[in-house]
Each structure stands twice: as structure tokens, then as C-alpha cells.
Short mmCIF file of C-alpha atoms in Angstrom, two decimals:
data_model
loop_
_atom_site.label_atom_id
_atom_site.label_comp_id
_atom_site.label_asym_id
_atom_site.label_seq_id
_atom_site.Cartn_x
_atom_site.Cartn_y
_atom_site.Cartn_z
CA UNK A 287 14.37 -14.71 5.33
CA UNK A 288 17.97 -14.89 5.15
CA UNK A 289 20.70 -17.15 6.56
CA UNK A 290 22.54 -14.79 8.80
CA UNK A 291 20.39 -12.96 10.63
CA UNK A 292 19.99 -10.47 13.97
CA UNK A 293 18.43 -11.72 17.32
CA UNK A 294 15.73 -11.26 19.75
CA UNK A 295 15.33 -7.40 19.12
CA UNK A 296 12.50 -6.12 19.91
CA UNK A 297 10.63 -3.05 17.92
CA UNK A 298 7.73 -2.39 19.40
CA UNK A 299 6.09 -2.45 22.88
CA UNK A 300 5.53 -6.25 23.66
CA UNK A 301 8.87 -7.90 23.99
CA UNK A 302 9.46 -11.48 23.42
CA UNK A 303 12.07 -13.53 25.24
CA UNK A 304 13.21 -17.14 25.76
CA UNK A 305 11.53 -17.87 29.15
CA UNK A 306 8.25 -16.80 28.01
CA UNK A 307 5.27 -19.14 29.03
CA UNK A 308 1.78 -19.79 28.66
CA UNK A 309 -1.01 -21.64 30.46
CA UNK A 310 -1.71 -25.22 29.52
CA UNK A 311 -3.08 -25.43 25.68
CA UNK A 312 -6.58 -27.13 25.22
CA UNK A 313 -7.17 -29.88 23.06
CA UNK A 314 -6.90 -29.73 18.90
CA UNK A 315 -10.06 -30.76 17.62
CA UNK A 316 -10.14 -34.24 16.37
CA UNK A 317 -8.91 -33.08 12.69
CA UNK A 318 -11.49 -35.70 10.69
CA UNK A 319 -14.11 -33.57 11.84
CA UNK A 320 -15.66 -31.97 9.03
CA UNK A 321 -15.56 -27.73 9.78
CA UNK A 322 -14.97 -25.77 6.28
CA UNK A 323 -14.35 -27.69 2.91
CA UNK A 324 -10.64 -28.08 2.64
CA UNK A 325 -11.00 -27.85 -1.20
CA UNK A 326 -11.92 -24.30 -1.48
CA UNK A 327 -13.61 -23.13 -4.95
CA UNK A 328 -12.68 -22.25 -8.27
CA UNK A 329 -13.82 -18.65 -7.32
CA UNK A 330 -11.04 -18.35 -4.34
CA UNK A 331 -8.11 -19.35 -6.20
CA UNK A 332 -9.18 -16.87 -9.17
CA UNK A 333 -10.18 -13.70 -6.38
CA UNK A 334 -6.15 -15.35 -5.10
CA UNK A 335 -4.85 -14.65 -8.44
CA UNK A 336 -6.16 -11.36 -9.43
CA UNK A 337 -4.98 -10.21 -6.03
CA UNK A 338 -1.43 -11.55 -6.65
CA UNK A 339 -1.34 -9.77 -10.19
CA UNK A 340 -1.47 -6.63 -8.01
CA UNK A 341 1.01 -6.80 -5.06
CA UNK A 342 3.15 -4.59 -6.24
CA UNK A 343 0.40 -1.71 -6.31
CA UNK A 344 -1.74 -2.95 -3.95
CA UNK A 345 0.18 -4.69 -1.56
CA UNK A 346 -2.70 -4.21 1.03
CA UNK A 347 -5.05 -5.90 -0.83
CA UNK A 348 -3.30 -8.99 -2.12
CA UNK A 349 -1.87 -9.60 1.38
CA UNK A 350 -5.00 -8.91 3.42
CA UNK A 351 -6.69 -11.29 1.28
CA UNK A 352 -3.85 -13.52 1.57
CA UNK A 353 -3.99 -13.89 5.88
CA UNK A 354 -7.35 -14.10 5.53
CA UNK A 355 -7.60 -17.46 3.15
CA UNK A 356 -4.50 -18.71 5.33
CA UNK A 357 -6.24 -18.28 8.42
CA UNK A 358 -9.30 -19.88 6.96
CA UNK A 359 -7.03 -22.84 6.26
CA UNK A 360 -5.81 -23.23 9.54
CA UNK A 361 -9.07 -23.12 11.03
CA UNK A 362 -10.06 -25.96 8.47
CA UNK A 363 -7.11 -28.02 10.31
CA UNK A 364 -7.16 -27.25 13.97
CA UNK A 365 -10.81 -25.11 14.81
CA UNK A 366 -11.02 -21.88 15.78
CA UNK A 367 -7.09 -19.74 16.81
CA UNK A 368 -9.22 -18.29 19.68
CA UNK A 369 -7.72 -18.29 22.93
CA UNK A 370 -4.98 -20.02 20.84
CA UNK A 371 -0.98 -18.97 20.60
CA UNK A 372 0.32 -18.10 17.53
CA UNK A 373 3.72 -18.06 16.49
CA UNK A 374 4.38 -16.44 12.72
CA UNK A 375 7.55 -17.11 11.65
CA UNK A 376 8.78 -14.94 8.80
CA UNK A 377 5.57 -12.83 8.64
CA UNK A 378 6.71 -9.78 7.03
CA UNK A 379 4.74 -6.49 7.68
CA UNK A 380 2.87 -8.48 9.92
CA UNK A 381 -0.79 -9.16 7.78
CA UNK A 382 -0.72 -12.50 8.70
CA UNK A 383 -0.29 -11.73 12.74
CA UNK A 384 -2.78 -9.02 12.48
CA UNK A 385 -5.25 -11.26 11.28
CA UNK A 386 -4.78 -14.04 13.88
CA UNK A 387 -5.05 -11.70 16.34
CA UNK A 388 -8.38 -10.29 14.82
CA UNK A 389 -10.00 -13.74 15.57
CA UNK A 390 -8.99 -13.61 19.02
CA UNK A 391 -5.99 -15.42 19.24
CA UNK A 392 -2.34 -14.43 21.08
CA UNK A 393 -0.36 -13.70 17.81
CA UNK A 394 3.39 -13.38 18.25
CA UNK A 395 5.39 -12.10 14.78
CA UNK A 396 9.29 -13.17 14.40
CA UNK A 397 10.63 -11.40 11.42
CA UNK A 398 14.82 -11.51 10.50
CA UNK A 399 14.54 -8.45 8.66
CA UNK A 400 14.35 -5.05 9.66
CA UNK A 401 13.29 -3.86 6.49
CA UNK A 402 10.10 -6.06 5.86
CA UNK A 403 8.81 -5.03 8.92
CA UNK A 404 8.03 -1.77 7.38
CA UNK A 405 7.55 1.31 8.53
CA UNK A 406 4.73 0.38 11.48
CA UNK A 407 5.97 -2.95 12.37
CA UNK A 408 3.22 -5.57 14.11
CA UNK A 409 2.74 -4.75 17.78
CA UNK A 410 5.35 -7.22 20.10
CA UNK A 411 7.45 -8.01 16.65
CA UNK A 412 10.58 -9.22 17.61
CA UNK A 413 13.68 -9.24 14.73
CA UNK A 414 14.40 -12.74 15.56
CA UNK A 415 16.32 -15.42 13.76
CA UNK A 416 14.21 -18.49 12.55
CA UNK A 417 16.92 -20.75 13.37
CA UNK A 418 17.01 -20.04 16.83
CA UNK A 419 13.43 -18.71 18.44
CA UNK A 420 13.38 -16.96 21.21
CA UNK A 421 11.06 -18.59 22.22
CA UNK A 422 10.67 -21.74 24.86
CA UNK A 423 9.71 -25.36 23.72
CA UNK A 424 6.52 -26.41 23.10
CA UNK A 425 4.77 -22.56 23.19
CA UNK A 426 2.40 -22.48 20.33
CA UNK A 427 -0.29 -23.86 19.71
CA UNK A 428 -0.07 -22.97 15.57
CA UNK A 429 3.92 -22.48 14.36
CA UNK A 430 3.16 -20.57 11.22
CA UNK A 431 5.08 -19.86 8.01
CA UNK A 432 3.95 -18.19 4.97
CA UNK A 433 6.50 -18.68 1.71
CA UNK A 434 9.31 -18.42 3.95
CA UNK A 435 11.42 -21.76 3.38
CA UNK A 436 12.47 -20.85 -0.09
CA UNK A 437 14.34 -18.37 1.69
CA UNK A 438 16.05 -20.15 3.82
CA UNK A 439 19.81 -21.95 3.15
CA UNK A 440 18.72 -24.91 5.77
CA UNK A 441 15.13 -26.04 5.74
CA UNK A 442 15.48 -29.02 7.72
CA UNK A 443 17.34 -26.80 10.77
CA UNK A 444 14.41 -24.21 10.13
CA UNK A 445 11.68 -26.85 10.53
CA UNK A 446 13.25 -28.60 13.77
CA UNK A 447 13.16 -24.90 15.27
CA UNK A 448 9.05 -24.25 14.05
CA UNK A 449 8.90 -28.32 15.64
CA UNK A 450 10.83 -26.90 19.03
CA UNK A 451 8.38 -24.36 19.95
CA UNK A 452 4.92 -25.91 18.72
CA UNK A 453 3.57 -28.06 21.76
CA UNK A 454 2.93 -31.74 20.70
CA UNK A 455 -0.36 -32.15 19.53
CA UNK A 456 -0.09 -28.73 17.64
CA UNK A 457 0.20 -27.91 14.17
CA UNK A 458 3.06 -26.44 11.70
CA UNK A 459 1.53 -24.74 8.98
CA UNK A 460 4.39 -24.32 5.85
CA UNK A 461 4.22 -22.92 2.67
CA UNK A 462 6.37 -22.77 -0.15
CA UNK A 463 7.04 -21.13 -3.38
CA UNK A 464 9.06 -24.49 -5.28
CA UNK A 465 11.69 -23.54 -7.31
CA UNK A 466 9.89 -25.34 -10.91
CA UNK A 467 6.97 -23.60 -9.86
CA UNK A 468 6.06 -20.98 -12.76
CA UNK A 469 6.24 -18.49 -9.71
CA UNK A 470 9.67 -20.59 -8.59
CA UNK A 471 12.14 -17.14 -9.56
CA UNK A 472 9.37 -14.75 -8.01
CA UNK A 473 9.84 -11.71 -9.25
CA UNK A 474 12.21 -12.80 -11.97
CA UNK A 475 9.35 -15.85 -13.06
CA UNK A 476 9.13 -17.51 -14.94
CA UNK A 477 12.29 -16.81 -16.50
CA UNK A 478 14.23 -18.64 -14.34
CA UNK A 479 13.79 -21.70 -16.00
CA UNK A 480 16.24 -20.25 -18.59
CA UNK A 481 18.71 -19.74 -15.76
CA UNK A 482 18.95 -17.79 -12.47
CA UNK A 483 21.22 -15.30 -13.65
CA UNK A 484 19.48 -14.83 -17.38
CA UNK A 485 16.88 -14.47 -15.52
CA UNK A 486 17.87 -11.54 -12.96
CA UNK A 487 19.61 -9.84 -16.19
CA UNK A 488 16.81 -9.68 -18.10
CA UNK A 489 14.76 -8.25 -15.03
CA UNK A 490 17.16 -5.65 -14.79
CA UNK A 491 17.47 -4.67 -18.47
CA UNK A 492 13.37 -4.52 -17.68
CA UNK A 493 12.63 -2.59 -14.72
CA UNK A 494 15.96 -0.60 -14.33
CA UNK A 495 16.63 -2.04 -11.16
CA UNK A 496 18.80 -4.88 -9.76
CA UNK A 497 16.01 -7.75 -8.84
CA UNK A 498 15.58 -8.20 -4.68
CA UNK A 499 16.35 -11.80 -4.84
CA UNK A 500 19.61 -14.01 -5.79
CA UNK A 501 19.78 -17.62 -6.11
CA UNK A 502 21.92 -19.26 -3.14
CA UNK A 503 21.68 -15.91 -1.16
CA UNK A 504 18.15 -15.15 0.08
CA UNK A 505 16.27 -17.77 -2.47
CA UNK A 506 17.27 -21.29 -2.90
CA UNK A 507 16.03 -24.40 -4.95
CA UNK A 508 13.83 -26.43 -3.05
CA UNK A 509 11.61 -28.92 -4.64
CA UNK A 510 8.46 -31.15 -3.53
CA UNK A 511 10.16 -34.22 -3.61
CA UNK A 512 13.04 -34.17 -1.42
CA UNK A 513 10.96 -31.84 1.09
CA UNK A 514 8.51 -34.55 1.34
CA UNK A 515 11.01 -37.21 1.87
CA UNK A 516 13.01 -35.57 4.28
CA UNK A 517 9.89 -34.56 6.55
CA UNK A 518 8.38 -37.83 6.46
CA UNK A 519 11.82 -38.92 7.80
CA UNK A 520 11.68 -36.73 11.03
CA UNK A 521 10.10 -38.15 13.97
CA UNK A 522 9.33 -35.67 15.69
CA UNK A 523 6.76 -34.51 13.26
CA UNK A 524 3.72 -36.23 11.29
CA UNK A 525 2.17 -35.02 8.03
CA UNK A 526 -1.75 -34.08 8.13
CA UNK A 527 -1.98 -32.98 4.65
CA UNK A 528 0.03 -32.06 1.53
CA UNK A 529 -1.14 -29.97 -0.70
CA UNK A 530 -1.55 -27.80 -3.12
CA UNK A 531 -2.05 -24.13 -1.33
CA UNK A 532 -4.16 -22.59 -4.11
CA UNK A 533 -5.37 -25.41 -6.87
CA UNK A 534 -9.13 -25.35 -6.58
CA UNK A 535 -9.46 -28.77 -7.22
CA UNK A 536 -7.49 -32.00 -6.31
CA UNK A 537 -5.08 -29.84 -5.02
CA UNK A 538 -3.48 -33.33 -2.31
CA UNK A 539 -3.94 -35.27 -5.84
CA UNK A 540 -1.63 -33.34 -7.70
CA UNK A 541 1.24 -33.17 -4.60
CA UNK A 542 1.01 -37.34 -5.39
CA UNK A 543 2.21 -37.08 -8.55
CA UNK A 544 6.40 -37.17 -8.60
CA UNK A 545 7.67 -35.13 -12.10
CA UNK A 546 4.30 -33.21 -12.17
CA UNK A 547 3.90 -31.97 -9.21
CA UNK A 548 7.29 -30.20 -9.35
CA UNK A 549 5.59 -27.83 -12.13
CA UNK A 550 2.00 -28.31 -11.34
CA UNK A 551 1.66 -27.72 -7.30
CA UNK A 552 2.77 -24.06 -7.77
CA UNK A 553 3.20 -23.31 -3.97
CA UNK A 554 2.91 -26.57 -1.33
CA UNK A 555 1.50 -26.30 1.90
CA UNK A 556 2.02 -28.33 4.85
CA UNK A 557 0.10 -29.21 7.51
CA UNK A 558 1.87 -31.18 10.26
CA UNK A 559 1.21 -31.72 13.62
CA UNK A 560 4.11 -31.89 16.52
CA UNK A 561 4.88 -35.22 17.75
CA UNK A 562 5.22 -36.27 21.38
CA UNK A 563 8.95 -36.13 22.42
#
């Protein structure tokens, strides 16, 4: 996701506009309620990893395997999407919409970039700007966004929009790539602890090619720390769970940990649930 983006265009059949509406939401489950164990196992995070080692052949596979665990952890926070409205912010090809809608819910995909659409973008994807929705407030009943907010230049403005258009008493679900992550540079990792531009250099001298990404242009630096502190400082939402999104094990434990879990939390995830205005 980038800073400077198009708006509100629509590429395939299902267009969607400010103005659109939807019939009152039912109730969140109480989210104490056991459902699925929120520390998956040992065996997930490895199948995660192995899939991961591979997205660049087998895109299909890592990211199908991807929206599935996602939507898994979703369900853990808020029961079943179905009959729910889904808003994925920043979704890409659209794996993550796809499999929202495959479990019954009313998926909606808003992606700023032509290109990652793909060749057969999502059905009703709109190239929309994640600073400005087109979207009424208070829509969704899960705001969704997959390892977008590295990627943006404002991440507070980005989270008041995912805020505007979840209804209050629904859930944000965020996820982030940190920049001291070993995975912080992404494809450039984990070089970039050496420098940005050492490390884009040396991926070039490497694969022949100029590296997708460029530090202050379409990735930036964010860290655990400050993102914590400055959502905690909203008020408009509240913080169900930090987390580690794939540690195995102790994976809230490790978010707890300032210094540590700049290096150790590899990608945070957020759950946080809209406040009443």
C-alpha cells in the first residue's frame, strides 16, 4: 500500500460506494468464551514457514494457507464471519476475501494498487485508498488488514479510517511485518539491518533486478513499541490481544517484553475492537 493512491474504482462487477449500507449487525460473541485455542501449535507455525519459503514459486499455496490460518484467527476472536461483513483492507489478489467469503460471510476487498490485484482481481474489488474508504461509518463487522501498515507513510490516519467503518462492538484485525523483525526488509531481509540501501544493493547485485520495495516510499520503519503506545492512546479503540501472529508458544508473552520483542515478535497482530462513539 502506498501513500498516494487512486479512488473508489471499481474492477469488477460489484461496485462499492460511500452510501452503501447494511442491515443491523448481531451481537460479537462474548470474546472470553473459549472457541479454538488462540495458541495454535508448533506444527502450524512450521506448515506457516515452509509455505512462506515458497511464495515466490508458489504463491498459491503460501497465501491460501495464509487466509486460511487468518481466518481461523478471527474466528478465535469474534465466532463464526457468517452472515458477517467483511471489509479487507489492502488484500492483494484477493486470497484473504475469497476465503471469508467461502465461510459465508459478505467479503468486500479495497486494494490501492492496480497491479496487486492481478490479472483476475476479487469479484466487487474496488482500487480504493485506505485513507479514505469508500465506505460509510460503522459498516463492518471485521475491518481486516493483512501486513499492510508497514506500507503505509501514516499508520495512525490508516487505523482511524479501519476504526471509521468497523461498527462499535466490532473488531480490527492488524498485522504487521516490524521493521527489526528478521523479515523487517522483506524481500531484502535480513540485510537490512546493515542498512536499507546496502541492503537493496546487494539484492540487486543478487537477483539482477531492482528490489520492489524502498524505505520511506512504499515500506517504512514501524516498531512494536510506539504502535502499542499510540493505539492504547486512541479512544476510540480498545486492545483485545497483542500478539505474536505466528510464535507457537507465548506468542502475547513475548509482545510484553520492550527491547525483545522488537526482534523476537517477527510480525504483530492486533486484535481490537471499535469503541462506542
Amino acid at each position: 500500500m502506498t501513500p498516494m493512491l487512486r479512488k473508489g474504482k471499481v474492477v469488477s462487477r460489484v461496485p462499492v460506494v460511500r452510501g452503501w449500507s447494511r442491515s443491523s449487525p448481531r451481537p460479537f460473541r462474548d470474546v472470553s468464551e473459549p472457541r479454538v485455542n488462540k495458541d495454535p501449535s508448533f506444527r502450524r507455525s512450521l506448515a506457516l514457514f515452509r509455505a512462506f519459503m515458497h511464495e515466490q514459486d508458489d504463491p498459491e499455496s503460501c497465501y491460501s494457507l495464509l487466509a486460511r490460518d487468518a481466518a481461523d484467527q478471527v474466528e478465535a476472536y469474534g465466532g463464526s464471519v457468517s452472515g458477517r461483513t467483511v471489509v479487507d483492507v489492502g488484500g492483494g489478489s484477493g486470497y484473504f476475501t475469497e476465503e471469508f467469503r467461502r465461510r459465508g460471510a459478505s467479503a468486500y476487498l479495497f486494494e490501492p494498487d492496480l497491479d496487486e490485484l492481478g490479472e483476475k482481481p476479487s469479484d466487487g474489488a474496488v482500487v480504493a485508498d485506505g485513507y479514505l474508504l469508500p465506505l460509510q461509518d460503522g459498516v463492518a463487522d471485521v475491518t481486516f488488514s493483512s501486513n499492510v501498515l508497514e506500507h503505509v507513510a501514516d499508520p495512525q490516519t490508516f487505523l482511524s479510517e479501519l476504526a471509521r467503518v468497523t461498527r462499535p462492538g466490532g473488531l480490527v484485525y492488524v498485522s504487521f511485518t516490524n521493521w527489526l523483525s528478521p523479515w523487517g526488509g522483506h524481500e531484502w531481509a535480513p540485510w537490512h539491518y546493515f542498512g536499507a540501501e546496502r541492503a537493496r544493493a546487494r539484492y540487486r547485485r543478487r537477483t539482477g533486478r531492482a528490489a520492489k520495495h524502498t524505505l520511506g516510499e512504499n515500506l517504512f520503519a514501524v516498531h512494536i513499541g510506539a504502535t502499542l503506545r499510540q493505539v492504547r492512546a486512541r479512544d476510540d479503540v480498545e486492545i483485545v490481544s497483542a500478539r505474536s501472529r505466528y510464535w507457537p508458544f507465548l506468542a502475547e508473552t513475548v509482545v510484553k517484553a520492550p527491547g525483545i520483542r522488537e526482534f523476537a515478535t517477527w510480525n504483530l497482530l492486533l486484535i481490537l475492537r471499535r469503541c462506542p462513539p
